Amino acid sequence: MIRNILVVASLLCFGSPVLAGGDAAKGAELSKTCAACHGADGNSTIPSNPVLAGQYESYIAKALSDYKSGGRQNATMAGFAAALSEQDIRDLAAYFSSQESSLTIPNR
């Protein structure tokens, strides 16, 4: 009985599609919509728009999910995120996290 409970608990924790990785190639296709504000590779040149390139995959996925659910407030992003499936979110997160960031830390 305990063994069955452990198996089910493991499947619930580790078999969740939320934890499944995204496809960066599919994310690259989806990211064309993002390019106007965040740059073609996620390196925004607009100071008010964040650089997505090189960001943690889990952070990007969480942010997009929060925009979609209303947990994070931004009218523009909420509109775009509303149309994304959970797989789209994982794919975009995989793509942007795989890009090299243009951000640098200045020498002091």
PDB file of C-alpha atoms in Angstrom:
ATOM      1  CA  MET A   1       0.000   0.000   0.000  1.00  0.00           C
ATOM      2  CA  ILE A   2       2.723   2.470   0.959  1.00  0.00           C
ATOM      3  CA  ARG A   3       4.645   1.522  -2.187  1.00  0.00           C
ATOM      4  CA  ASN A   4       1.587   2.359  -4.331  1.00  0.00           C
ATOM      5  CA  ILE A   5       1.213   5.713  -2.633  1.00  0.00           C
ATOM      6  CA  LEU A   6       4.884   6.501  -3.264  1.00  0.00           C
ATOM      7  CA  VAL A   7       4.578   5.546  -6.939  1.00  0.00           C
ATOM      8  CA  VAL A   8       1.518   7.750  -7.417  1.00  0.00           C
ATOM      9  CA  ALA A   9       3.138  10.639  -5.531  1.00  0.00           C
ATOM     10  CA  SER A  10       6.264  10.342  -7.686  1.00  0.00           C
ATOM     11  CA  LEU A  11       4.222  10.409 -10.871  1.00  0.00           C
ATOM     12  CA  LEU A  12       2.335  13.469  -9.710  1.00  0.00           C
ATOM     13  CA  CYS A  13       5.517  15.309  -8.784  1.00  0.00           C
ATOM     14  CA  PHE A  14       7.866  14.251 -11.548  1.00  0.00           C
ATOM     15  CA  GLY A  15       5.506  13.292 -14.340  1.00  0.00           C
ATOM     16  CA  SER A  16       3.850  16.666 -14.526  1.00  0.00           C
ATOM     17  CA  PRO A  17       3.734  18.274 -17.967  1.00  0.00           C
ATOM     18  CA  VAL A  18       4.570  21.589 -16.290  1.00  0.00           C
ATOM     19  CA  LEU A  19       8.045  20.209 -15.656  1.00  0.00           C
ATOM     20  CA  ALA A  20       8.479  18.962 -19.222  1.00  0.00           C
ATOM     21  CA  GLY A  21      10.988  20.967 -21.219  1.00  0.00           C
ATOM     22  CA  GLY A  22      10.154  23.040 -24.225  1.00  0.00           C
ATOM     23  CA  ASP A  23      11.311  22.850 -27.826  1.00  0.00           C
ATOM     24  CA  ALA A  24      13.615  25.794 -28.590  1.00  0.00           C
ATOM     25  CA  ALA A  25      13.110  25.434 -32.365  1.00  0.00           C
ATOM     26  CA  LYS A  26       9.341  25.768 -31.972  1.00  0.00           C
ATOM     27  CA  GLY A  27       9.925  28.623 -29.553  1.00  0.00           C
ATOM     28  CA  ALA A  28      12.012  30.417 -32.192  1.00  0.00           C
ATOM     29  CA  GLU A  29       9.014  30.335 -34.542  1.00  0.00           C
ATOM     30  CA  LEU A  30       6.654  31.555 -31.835  1.00  0.00           C
ATOM     31  CA  SER A  31       9.070  34.316 -30.801  1.00  0.00           C
ATOM     32  CA  LYS A  32       8.505  36.249 -34.037  1.00  0.00           C
ATOM     33  CA  THR A  33       5.522  37.845 -32.307  1.00  0.00           C
ATOM     34  CA  CYS A  34       7.770  38.881 -29.411  1.00  0.00           C
ATOM     35  CA  ALA A  35      10.500  40.429 -31.589  1.00  0.00           C
ATOM     36  CA  ALA A  36       8.951  43.889 -31.963  1.00  0.00           C
ATOM     37  CA  CYS A  37       9.271  44.549 -28.237  1.00  0.00           C
ATOM     38  CA  HIS A  38      11.924  42.082 -27.031  1.00  0.00           C
ATOM     39  CA  GLY A  39      14.218  41.871 -30.076  1.00  0.00           C
ATOM     40  CA  ALA A  40      14.631  39.033 -32.579  1.00  0.00           C
ATOM     41  CA  ASP A  41      16.748  36.988 -30.171  1.00  0.00           C
ATOM     42  CA  GLY A  42      15.324  38.316 -26.919  1.00  0.00           C
ATOM     43  CA  ASN A  43      17.837  41.162 -26.595  1.00  0.00           C
ATOM     44  CA  SER A  44      15.558  44.167 -26.397  1.00  0.00           C
ATOM     45  CA  THR A  45      16.975  47.550 -27.390  1.00  0.00           C
ATOM     46  CA  ILE A  46      14.004  49.301 -25.785  1.00  0.00           C
ATOM     47  CA  PRO A  47      14.939  50.189 -22.183  1.00  0.00           C
ATOM     48  CA  SER A  48      11.411  49.654 -20.840  1.00  0.00           C
ATOM     49  CA  ASN A  49      11.203  46.116 -22.271  1.00  0.00           C
ATOM     50  CA  PRO A  50      13.171  43.388 -20.514  1.00  0.00           C
ATOM     51  CA  VAL A  51      15.914  41.352 -22.142  1.00  0.00           C
ATOM     52  CA  LEU A  52      14.694  37.755 -22.268  1.00  0.00           C
ATOM     53  CA  ALA A  53      17.815  36.190 -23.786  1.00  0.00           C
ATOM     54  CA  GLY A  54      19.766  34.103 -21.307  1.00  0.00           C
ATOM     55  CA  GLN A  55      17.081  34.336 -18.631  1.00  0.00           C
ATOM     56  CA  TYR A  56      16.295  31.172 -16.658  1.00  0.00           C
ATOM     57  CA  GLU A  57      13.838  28.947 -18.516  1.00  0.00           C
ATOM     58  CA  SER A  58      11.751  28.435 -15.380  1.00  0.00           C
ATOM     59  CA  TYR A  59      11.519  32.203 -14.803  1.00  0.00           C
ATOM     60  CA  ILE A  60      10.282  32.909 -18.340  1.00  0.00           C
ATOM     61  CA  ALA A  61       7.731  30.093 -18.139  1.00  0.00           C
ATOM     62  CA  LYS A  62       6.478  31.313 -14.751  1.00  0.00           C
ATOM     63  CA  ALA A  63       6.228  34.921 -15.932  1.00  0.00           C
ATOM     64  CA  LEU A  64       4.250  33.964 -19.055  1.00  0.00           C
ATOM     65  CA  SER A  65       1.970  31.672 -17.045  1.00  0.00           C
ATOM     66  CA  ASP A  66       1.382  34.460 -14.535  1.00  0.00           C
ATOM     67  CA  TYR A  67       0.537  36.956 -17.305  1.00  0.00           C
ATOM     68  CA  LYS A  68      -1.887  34.409 -18.738  1.00  0.00           C
ATOM     69  CA  SER A  69      -3.592  33.732 -15.389  1.00  0.00           C
ATOM     70  CA  GLY A  70      -3.657  37.377 -14.314  1.00  0.00           C
ATOM     71  CA  GLY A  71      -1.205  36.780 -11.476  1.00  0.00           C
ATOM     72  CA  ARG A  72       1.159  39.264 -13.085  1.00  0.00           C
ATOM     73  CA  GLN A  73      -0.256  42.527 -14.382  1.00  0.00           C
ATOM     74  CA  ASN A  74       0.608  44.023 -17.779  1.00  0.00           C
ATOM     75  CA  ALA A  75      -2.152  44.604 -20.319  1.00  0.00           C
ATOM     76  CA  THR A  76       0.078  44.069 -23.352  1.00  0.00           C
ATOM     77  CA  MET A  77       1.666  40.865 -22.061  1.00  0.00           C
ATOM     78  CA  ALA A  78      -1.650  39.526 -20.767  1.00  0.00           C
ATOM     79  CA  GLY A  79      -3.097  39.877 -24.264  1.00  0.00           C
ATOM     80  CA  PHE A  80      -0.240  37.978 -25.879  1.00  0.00           C
ATOM     81  CA  ALA A  81      -0.024  35.333 -23.145  1.00  0.00           C
ATOM     82  CA  ALA A  82      -3.765  34.625 -23.287  1.00  0.00           C
ATOM     83  CA  ALA A  83      -3.300  33.046 -26.721  1.00  0.00           C
ATOM     84  CA  LEU A  84      -0.432  30.769 -25.620  1.00  0.00           C
ATOM     85  CA  SER A  85      -0.856  27.110 -24.746  1.00  0.00           C
ATOM     86  CA  GLU A  86       1.186  25.610 -21.911  1.00  0.00           C
ATOM     87  CA  GLN A  87       3.399  23.966 -24.553  1.00  0.00           C
ATOM     88  CA  ASP A  88       3.864  27.323 -26.318  1.00  0.00           C
ATOM     89  CA  ILE A  89       5.001  28.803 -23.003  1.00  0.00           C
ATOM     90  CA  ARG A  90       7.519  25.997 -22.474  1.00  0.00           C
ATOM     91  CA  ASP A  91       8.766  26.363 -26.066  1.00  0.00           C
ATOM     92  CA  LEU A  92       9.236  30.130 -25.759  1.00  0.00           C
ATOM     93  CA  ALA A  93      10.998  29.708 -22.425  1.00  0.00           C
ATOM     94  CA  ALA A  94      13.345  27.108 -23.935  1.00  0.00           C
ATOM     95  CA  TYR A  95      14.147  29.376 -26.879  1.00  0.00           C
ATOM     96  CA  PHE A  96      14.809  32.591 -24.979  1.00  0.00           C
ATOM     97  CA  SER A  97      16.821  30.861 -22.266  1.00  0.00           C
ATOM     98  CA  SER A  98      19.067  29.336 -24.947  1.00  0.00           C
ATOM     99  CA  GLN A  99      19.943  32.722 -26.454  1.00  0.00           C
ATOM    100  CA  GLU A 100      23.026  34.687 -25.459  1.00  0.00           C
ATOM    101  CA  SER A 101      22.221  37.799 -23.461  1.00  0.00           C
ATOM    102  CA  SER A 102      23.570  41.172 -24.510  1.00  0.00           C
ATOM    103  CA  LEU A 103      23.621  42.304 -20.885  1.00  0.00           C
ATOM    104  CA  THR A 104      27.013  42.763 -19.292  1.00  0.00           C
ATOM    105  CA  ILE A 105      28.218  43.611 -15.818  1.00  0.00           C
ATOM    106  CA  PRO A 106      30.464  46.664 -15.928  1.00  0.00           C
ATOM    107  CA  ASN A 107      33.888  46.554 -14.309  1.00  0.00           C
ATOM    108  CA  ARG A 108      34.083  48.566 -11.115  1.00  0.00           C
TER     109      ARG A 108
END
